[in-house]
Structure formats: structure tokens, C-alpha cells
Coordinates of C-alpha atoms and ligand atoms in Angstrom, one line a residue:
M102 CA 10.3 -29.9 81.4
L103 CA 12.1 -28.9 78.2
L104 CA 11.6 -25.4 77.2
S105 CA 10.3 -26.6 73.9
T106 CA 7.5 -28.3 75.5
L107 CA 6.7 -25.4 77.3
L108 CA 6.6 -23.4 74.3
F109 CA 4.2 -26.1 72.7
A110 CA 2.0 -25.9 75.6
A111 CA 1.8 -22.0 75.4
L112 CA 1.2 -22.1 71.7
V113 CA -1.7 -24.7 72.2
Q114 CA -3.2 -22.7 74.9
G115 CA -2.9 -19.5 73.1
A116 CA -4.3 -20.9 69.9
P117 CA -7.2 -23.3 70.8
Q118 CA -8.1 -23.8 67.3
F119 CA -5.4 -26.3 67.4
G120 CA -7.5 -28.6 69.7
G121 CA -9.9 -31.2 68.7
N122 CA -9.0 -34.7 67.9
Q123 CA -6.9 -33.6 64.7
G124 CA -3.3 -33.9 64.7
F125 CA -1.1 -30.9 65.0
T126 CA 2.3 -30.3 63.5
M127 CA 4.6 -27.8 64.0
L128 CA 8.0 -27.5 62.5
R129 CA 10.2 -24.9 64.4
F130 CA 13.7 -24.4 63.3
G131 CA 16.6 -22.0 63.1
C132 CA 18.0 -20.6 59.9
A133 CA 21.2 -18.8 60.0
Q134 CA 21.9 -15.6 57.8
T135 CA 22.8 -16.5 54.0
V136 CA 23.6 -13.0 53.4
I137 CA 22.8 -9.3 54.3
D138 CA 22.2 -7.7 51.1
R139 CA 20.2 -5.0 49.1
I140 CA 18.8 -7.3 46.7
D141 CA 15.1 -8.5 46.5
P142 CA 14.4 -11.0 43.9
L143 CA 10.6 -10.9 44.6
V144 CA 9.6 -7.4 44.6
N145 CA 12.6 -5.9 42.5
P146 CA 14.1 -8.8 40.3
G147 CA 17.1 -7.7 38.4
Q148 CA 17.7 -4.8 40.4
A149 CA 21.1 -4.4 42.4
P150 CA 20.8 -2.4 44.5
S151 CA 17.3 -2.7 45.4
P152 CA 15.3 0.0 47.5
H153 CA 16.2 -1.4 50.9
M154 CA 18.5 -3.8 52.9
H155 CA 17.4 -7.2 54.0
Q156 CA 18.7 -10.2 56.0
I157 CA 18.2 -13.3 54.0
A158 CA 18.2 -17.0 55.3
G159 CA 17.7 -20.3 53.6
G160 CA 19.3 -21.8 50.4
D161 CA 22.3 -20.6 48.3
A162 CA 20.0 -20.2 45.1
F163 CA 19.2 -16.8 46.5
N164 CA 20.1 -14.2 43.7
I165 CA 19.4 -10.9 42.2
T166 CA 16.8 -12.7 40.0
M167 CA 15.3 -16.1 40.9
P168 CA 13.5 -18.0 38.2
V169 CA 10.0 -19.5 38.9
T170 CA 11.1 -22.9 39.0
D171 CA 12.2 -25.7 41.6
I172 CA 14.7 -23.6 43.8
A173 CA 15.6 -27.0 45.5
K174 CA 17.1 -28.2 42.4
L175 CA 19.2 -25.0 42.1
A176 CA 20.5 -25.0 45.4
K177 CA 23.4 -26.7 47.0
C178 CA 23.2 -26.0 50.6
T179 CA 20.9 -24.2 53.2
T180 CA 21.5 -22.4 56.4
C181 CA 18.2 -24.1 57.9
G182 CA 18.1 -26.9 60.5
Y183 CA 16.0 -28.9 58.1
S184 CA 18.4 -29.6 55.5
E185 CA 15.7 -30.4 52.8
D186 CA 14.6 -26.7 53.1
F187 CA 16.2 -24.6 50.3
S188 CA 13.5 -21.9 50.6
N189 CA 14.8 -18.3 51.1
Y190 CA 13.0 -16.0 53.7
W191 CA 13.9 -12.5 54.2
T192 CA 13.0 -9.4 56.1
A193 CA 14.0 -5.9 56.8
N194 CA 17.1 -5.2 59.2
V195 CA 16.8 -3.0 62.2
Y196 CA 19.2 0.0 62.9
F197 CA 19.7 2.1 65.8
K198 CA 19.7 5.8 65.1
A199 CA 22.0 7.6 67.5
R200 CA 21.4 11.0 69.0
N201 CA 24.1 12.5 66.6
G202 CA 22.0 11.0 63.7
T203 CA 24.3 8.1 62.7
Y204 CA 23.0 4.4 62.3
K205 CA 24.3 1.1 63.3
R206 CA 22.8 -2.2 62.4
V207 CA 21.3 -4.2 65.5
P208 CA 22.5 -7.8 65.3
Q209 CA 20.0 -10.8 65.4
V210 CA 20.1 -13.1 68.4
P211 CA 21.2 -16.5 67.2
N212 CA 18.1 -18.3 68.1
R213 CA 18.5 -21.9 67.7
D214 CA 20.3 -22.6 70.9
L215 CA 17.5 -21.4 73.0
F216 CA 14.6 -23.7 72.2
N217 CA 15.8 -26.5 70.0
D218 CA 17.3 -29.0 72.2
Q219 CA 18.4 -31.4 69.5
Y220 CA 20.9 -28.8 68.1
T221 CA 24.3 -27.9 69.6
G222 CA 25.9 -24.6 68.7
K223 CA 24.5 -21.5 67.5
T224 CA 23.4 -20.2 63.9
T225 CA 25.0 -16.8 62.5
G226 CA 22.3 -14.4 62.9
G227 CA 19.2 -15.6 61.2
F228 CA 15.8 -16.2 62.8
V229 CA 13.5 -19.1 63.5
V230 CA 11.0 -20.2 60.9
Y231 CA 7.5 -22.1 61.8
Y232 CA 5.3 -24.2 59.5
V233 CA 2.2 -25.4 61.0
S234 CA -0.7 -27.6 59.8
G235 CA -3.7 -28.9 61.8
G236 CA -2.5 -32.6 60.9
R237 CA -3.0 -35.0 58.1
N238 CA -4.7 -33.7 55.0
Q239 CA -5.3 -30.4 56.5
V240 CA -3.0 -28.3 54.3
T241 CA -1.6 -28.1 51.0
A242 CA 2.2 -27.6 50.6
F243 CA 3.5 -24.9 48.4
K244 CA 4.2 -25.8 44.8
P245 CA 7.8 -25.5 43.2
G246 CA 8.3 -21.8 42.2
F247 CA 5.7 -20.6 44.7
R248 CA 6.4 -17.1 46.5
M249 CA 4.5 -14.6 48.4
L250 CA 5.2 -11.3 50.5
T251 CA 3.2 -10.5 53.4
G252 CA 3.1 -6.8 55.2
D253 CA 3.6 -3.4 53.4
P254 CA 7.1 -1.8 53.6
T255 CA 5.5 1.7 53.0
N256 CA 2.8 1.5 56.0
R257 CA 3.4 3.9 58.6
K258 CA 0.1 3.7 60.6
S259 CA -1.7 1.0 62.4
A260 CA -3.4 -1.4 59.9
N261 CA -5.1 -3.3 62.6
R262 CA -3.0 -6.2 61.5
K263 CA -1.2 -6.8 64.8
S264 CA -1.6 -10.4 64.5
Q265 CA -0.1 -10.7 61.2
T266 CA 3.2 -9.0 62.4
C267 CA 4.0 -7.9 66.1
F268 CA 6.7 -6.9 68.2
R269 CA 7.4 -8.1 71.8
C270 CA 9.7 -6.3 74.1
Y271 CA 11.7 -8.8 76.2
N272 CA 12.5 -7.6 80.0
A273 CA 15.4 -10.0 80.3
P274 CA 17.8 -12.2 78.3
N275 CA 16.9 -15.5 77.0
W276 CA 13.3 -14.4 76.6
G277 CA 13.0 -13.7 80.2
G278 CA 11.1 -17.0 80.4
D279 CA 8.4 -15.3 78.4
N280 CA 7.2 -17.8 75.8
A281 CA 3.7 -16.8 75.3
A282 CA 2.1 -17.5 71.9
P283 CA 3.1 -14.5 69.4
C284 CA 0.7 -11.7 68.2
Q285 CA -2.3 -12.8 70.6
D286 CA -2.3 -10.7 73.6
R287 CA -2.7 -7.1 72.9
T288 CA -0.8 -6.1 76.1
L289 CA 2.3 -8.3 75.5
D290 CA 2.5 -7.4 71.8
T291 CA 2.5 -4.5 69.7
E292 CA 2.0 -3.7 66.0
H293 CA 4.6 -0.9 66.4
F294 CA 8.2 -1.0 67.9
P295 CA 8.3 -1.1 71.7
T296 CA 8.5 2.5 73.0
K297 CA 10.9 1.5 75.8
P298 CA 14.3 -0.1 76.1
C299 CA 14.1 -3.9 75.9
P300 CA 16.9 -5.3 77.9
G301 CA 16.3 -8.8 76.5
G302 CA 15.9 -7.5 72.9
I303 CA 13.0 -7.1 70.4
R304 CA 11.2 -9.9 68.9
S305 CA 9.3 -9.7 65.9
N306 CA 7.0 -12.2 64.4
I307 CA 5.6 -12.3 61.1
A308 CA 2.8 -14.5 60.0
Y309 CA 1.9 -15.2 56.5
P310 CA -1.4 -15.8 54.6
T311 CA -2.8 -19.4 55.2
C312 CA -5.2 -19.4 52.0
W313 CA -4.3 -19.9 48.2
D314 CA -6.1 -19.6 45.1
G315 CA -4.9 -23.1 44.1
K316 CA -3.6 -21.8 40.8
N317 CA -1.0 -19.1 40.8
L318 CA 2.5 -19.4 42.0
D319 CA 3.0 -15.6 42.3
S320 CA 0.8 -12.5 41.5
P321 CA 1.8 -9.0 40.2
D322 CA 1.7 -7.5 43.8
H323 CA 3.0 -11.0 45.3
K324 CA -0.1 -10.9 47.5
S325 CA -3.3 -11.4 45.7
H326 CA -2.8 -15.0 45.0
V327 CA -3.0 -15.5 48.9
A328 CA -5.3 -14.3 51.6
Y329 CA -5.8 -14.4 55.2
P330 CA -8.7 -16.3 56.7
V331 CA -12.4 -15.0 56.7
N332 CA -12.5 -14.4 60.3
G333 CA -9.9 -11.8 59.9
P334 CA -6.1 -11.9 60.0
H335 CA -4.8 -13.9 63.1
A336 CA -1.5 -15.6 63.5
F337 CA -2.0 -19.4 63.4
S338 CA -5.7 -19.1 62.7
G339 CA -5.5 -20.9 59.4
V340 CA -4.7 -24.3 60.7
G341 CA -6.8 -26.9 62.8
T342 CA -10.4 -26.5 63.1
G343 CA -10.5 -22.7 62.8
G344 CA -9.6 -20.0 60.1
A345 CA -11.9 -20.9 57.1
C346 CA -10.6 -19.6 53.8
P347 CA -12.5 -17.3 51.4
S348 CA -14.1 -18.7 48.4
T349 CA -11.5 -17.0 46.4
H350 CA -8.6 -18.7 47.8
P351 CA -10.1 -22.0 49.0
V352 CA -7.0 -23.9 49.5
K353 CA -5.3 -24.0 53.0
I354 CA -1.6 -23.8 53.0
P355 CA 0.7 -24.1 55.7
Q356 CA 1.0 -21.4 58.3
L357 CA 4.4 -20.2 57.7
M358 CA 5.6 -17.6 60.5
L359 CA 9.1 -16.0 60.9
E360 CA 10.4 -15.1 64.4
I361 CA 13.5 -12.6 64.6
V362 CA 15.0 -11.4 68.0
W363 CA 17.2 -8.4 67.8
D364 CA 20.0 -8.0 70.5
T365 CA 19.4 -4.3 71.5
S366 CA 21.7 -4.6 74.7
A367 CA 24.3 -2.4 73.1
F368 CA 21.7 0.3 72.5
N369 CA 19.6 0.6 75.6
N370 CA 21.3 3.8 76.9
R371 CA 18.5 6.3 77.3
A372 CA 21.1 9.1 77.1
D373 CA 21.6 8.3 73.5
W374 CA 17.8 7.9 72.8
P375 CA 16.0 10.8 70.8
T376 CA 15.4 13.9 73.1
D377 CA 11.7 14.0 72.2
G378 CA 11.0 10.5 74.1
S379 CA 10.5 8.5 70.9
Q380 CA 12.4 5.3 70.5
P381 CA 15.4 5.2 68.3
F382 CA 15.0 1.8 66.2
V383 CA 14.4 2.0 62.3
L384 CA 13.7 -0.7 59.8
S385 CA 16.0 -0.7 56.7
T386 CA 13.1 0.8 55.0
G387 CA 13.5 4.1 56.9
D388 CA 10.5 3.1 59.1
N389 CA 10.7 4.1 62.7
T390 CA 7.1 2.9 63.6
G391 CA 7.5 -0.9 62.7
Y392 CA 4.0 -0.8 61.0
G393 CA 5.8 -1.5 57.7
Q394 CA 7.2 -4.9 58.9
H395 CA 7.1 -7.4 56.2
G396 CA 8.4 -10.8 55.1
D397 CA 9.4 -12.3 51.8
Y398 CA 9.1 -16.1 50.8
V399 CA 10.3 -18.1 48.0
F400 CA 9.4 -21.9 48.6
G401 CA 12.3 -24.3 48.0
W402 CA 11.6 -27.8 49.9
E403 CA 12.9 -30.7 48.3
G404 CA 10.3 -33.1 46.8
D405 CA 7.5 -33.8 48.9
S406 CA 9.4 -33.4 52.2
L407 CA 7.1 -30.3 53.3
Q408 CA 3.9 -32.1 52.6
R409 CA 4.9 -35.2 54.3
A410 CA 5.9 -33.4 57.4
M411 CA 2.7 -31.3 57.3
D412 CA 0.8 -34.6 57.0
D413 CA 2.6 -36.2 60.0
A414 CA -0.3 -37.2 62.0
R415 CA 1.3 -37.9 65.3
G416 CA 1.2 -34.2 66.0
C417 CA 5.0 -33.7 66.0
M418 CA 7.4 -30.8 66.7
G419 CA 10.8 -30.3 65.7
A420 CA 13.5 -32.7 64.3
S421 CA 11.2 -35.8 64.2
C422 CA 8.6 -34.5 61.9
G423 CA 7.7 -36.6 58.8
G424 CA 11.3 -38.1 58.9
L425 CA 12.7 -34.8 57.9
K426 CA 16.7 -34.6 57.6
T427 CA 18.2 -32.0 59.7
Q428 CA 21.7 -30.6 60.1
Q429 CA 23.5 -28.7 63.0
P430 CA 24.2 -25.1 63.0
A431 CA 27.8 -25.4 62.2
A432 CA 26.9 -27.1 58.7
G433 CA 24.1 -24.4 58.2
N434 CA 26.4 -21.5 59.0
K435 CA 28.7 -22.4 56.1
C436 CA 26.1 -21.9 53.5
V437 CA 26.8 -18.2 52.6
V438 CA 26.2 -16.4 49.4
P439 CA 28.4 -13.6 48.6
G440 CA 27.1 -9.9 48.9
R441 CA 26.2 -8.7 45.3
V442 CA 25.9 -5.0 46.4
H443 CA 29.3 -3.7 47.6
E444 CA 28.3 -1.1 50.6
E445 CA 28.7 -0.5 54.2
R446 CA 26.6 -3.0 56.3
D447 CA 27.9 -2.9 59.9
G448 CA 29.7 0.3 60.8
W449 CA 28.4 3.4 61.8
M450 CA 26.7 5.0 59.0
S451 CA 25.6 8.8 58.3
E452 CA 22.5 7.3 56.3
L453 CA 20.7 4.1 55.7
P454 CA 21.7 2.4 52.5
G455 CA 19.1 3.4 50.0
M456 CA 17.7 6.1 52.0
E457 CA 20.1 8.7 51.0
G458 CA 18.5 12.2 51.1
M459 CA 15.0 10.9 52.2
P460 CA 13.4 12.8 54.9
M461 CA 13.4 10.5 58.0
Ligands
NAG1625 C1 23.0 -15.5 39.9 O1 22.4 -15.0 38.6 C2 23.5 -14.8 37.8 C3 22.9 -14.1 36.6 O2 22.1 -12.9 37.1 C4 24.2 -16.0 37.2 O3 25.3 -15.7 36.5 C5 24.7 -16.7 38.6 O4 25.2 -18.0 38.1 C6 23.6 -16.9 39.7 N1 24.1 -17.4 40.8 C7 23.7 -18.5 41.5 C8 24.4 -19.0 42.7 O5 22.7 -19.0 41.0
NAG1626 C1 27.5 9.0 66.9 O1 27.1 8.4 68.3 C2 27.7 7.0 68.3 C3 26.9 6.4 69.6 O2 27.3 7.2 70.8 C4 29.1 7.1 68.6 O3 29.5 5.8 68.7 C5 29.7 7.5 67.2 O4 31.1 7.4 67.0 C6 29.1 8.8 66.9 N1 29.4 9.3 65.5 C7 29.9 10.6 65.5 C8 30.3 10.9 64.0 O5 30.2 11.4 66.2

């Protein structure tokens, strides 16, 4: 059986609300890194540098400021496997803090080669993006100009939102055969960074809200125009027969989720881990707990392509959904934008960019 089929089975088992006689559509595709930079057009428009570093994936319209307009019309290329998706997705980077106090960025595992059998070659860094719907007429695709943020970069303790963001510790390379649905099982996934070395890397899943107020493309905190379902935040619960939306946010939107795997293999030597027994990884926000994991999103699918895919009643996964156009990783990898802030990104650094002088 193909790995992708196994994953699909695992997800369906892990989320029974997908069942019933409704269709089920899941886009799952890799997006290479567009740039690593210290800008954030959603939270800090016009600011370069912004407070912390991100890895950005998706279209080349990514900029210091991004107008509330149809991004697909501004972009000329995308790093994503679906070539009609000019959206931008960004998340915090992860750094290793050595015993001598210096930091090094932990690279992302190129994800696409692991599951998406229709692609050959590897993405440059990046992550995997999911869009899920319960089938025909179950969700309303985002409108041009739509954007949102999930998670709180300043959070340093459990918000009991493990099913919105979670980490998994892989015991062996290539997922170690472990493809259970993310953020569901409390023994498998944690809301904080894993506390022990992970030979196969650390995976992070970020599940965005699935309910919308039906009116606003954005809100002052970039969150209040969207909401998690009434039965509580739960990855994937906004689709299918489960996950009813609150009356304030009655419109079901696709379940968007990001999946990042960091290759920690060069940093698993306990002799270089903190002497107090804590773990050495830190988000670019200065967060060594992981509770502040967050994700940003600016919608940019061309025309009605996302709606068509979400409405695909056959219950599809991967490249055949809604007749979407695809591109190979080699093409996506070429879609890079220049870094706007000029500073060290990948060497050993005495302080994290933007965190100079902060107690850590
Ligand atoms: C980015 O924004 C600047 C103005 O802030 C503009 O001059 C430039 O053309 C934009 N780049 C892209 C690729 O849109
Ligand atoms: C700090 O430790 C790292 C990892 O052991 C090493 O590669 C680096 O050269 C050290 N830097 C300094 C300034 O000692």
C-alpha cells in the first residue's frame, strides 16, 4: 500500500467525524521555502526588521506589507505543489542553543518526497500544507484578501490547546513509520517541545480555526474574525459532520493545517544539551517551551480553484483534487524572494535575531 494511503487511513481513523456518507477532501502538498526573513506583513506590516524570524512558504508576492487584495494577481510564482496556490504561510524557525550559549538554526526536512508519490525530487526546506473539507458544499473557501493568525507567540505555558498546535518526537528517520493523525493522542503529541532527543526529528502541526464571521477579511488581532468550533479546539474537527461553528462565526471554512519537520539529527548529542536536564531547542521568538508556536496565513489561491477542490465530491486526496494544476519541486524551488533584512541566518549566533539583550 502506498504511504499516502496509509496516512489517509490513519487520519480517517483518528478523526471519525470525517465518516458518514459525505465526501471527504484532503489536499496535502509540500511548499518549499520562499525565504527566511525577519518580516511579518500580517502582524508587523511595514516593519523591517519585525520582532522575530520566520520561514515563509508560498507565492512571491510576499513582502514587508501585503495589501488586502487578490494576492494571486500580484504573484508570478509559488513554491507550492499546487501551482494555483499563491498564498503565503509562515511560522517561527527553530534554533539549537548549545551549552556555550550560541545558537544555530535547525533545518527543515524537505517533506514532499516522503508521502506525495506523484512528485519526484525534494523541496528546499518548507513544510506540508493541508486543506480539508467534508466534501461538496461543506465549506466556504477563503475570499481574496483573507488572512489570519493562530497561536500566541508570547504564550509560555499550557493553554490546553494541544489540538491546535502540537509536537511529535520521531524515534527514527522518515517518520519511523509513525503516521498517526496529529494532535489527537496525548501520549504521542505534546503542546510543548519534546523533552528528549528525537533521532527522526521533531514535527510541529499547526491547525487553524475552521469558523468565520462571514464578513471580515481580517481583524485587529488577526484572530477574532475566525473561531474554533464550539466543542473546543480540535485539529480537523471543523469539517465533516462534527465541529459545529459558534453563532458568532457561522461560516465553515476549510481546515488549514501546516506540518513542519525539523531535522534535529545534528543536535542530539546530550553532551551539548543543557546541564539542568532541559531541552535545547528554542523558537525564533525566544520560546524554549513551544507553547508559543503560531502560524500566519495570507490567502492567495487563484480564482475559484480552492473552492472547486474543496467541493470535489469524490473524496479525493493529493494531485487529482478538483482538477488542480500541479508543479514538481524543482519548479517550486525556483520561486524565491530576496531577504529584505540583512543579518545572519544560518551560522552560529551569540543571540537570536531580534532577541538581543533579552533574558532567555
Ligand atoms: C514590495 O513592496 C515594495 C514597497 O514596499 C515594492 O516597491 C515592491 O515592488 C514590492 N515587491 C513585490 C515583489 O511585490
Ligand atoms: C559553541 O558550541 C558549538 C557546538 O558545540 C560549537 O560548534 C561552536 O563552535 C561553539 N562556539 C563557541 C564560540 O565556542
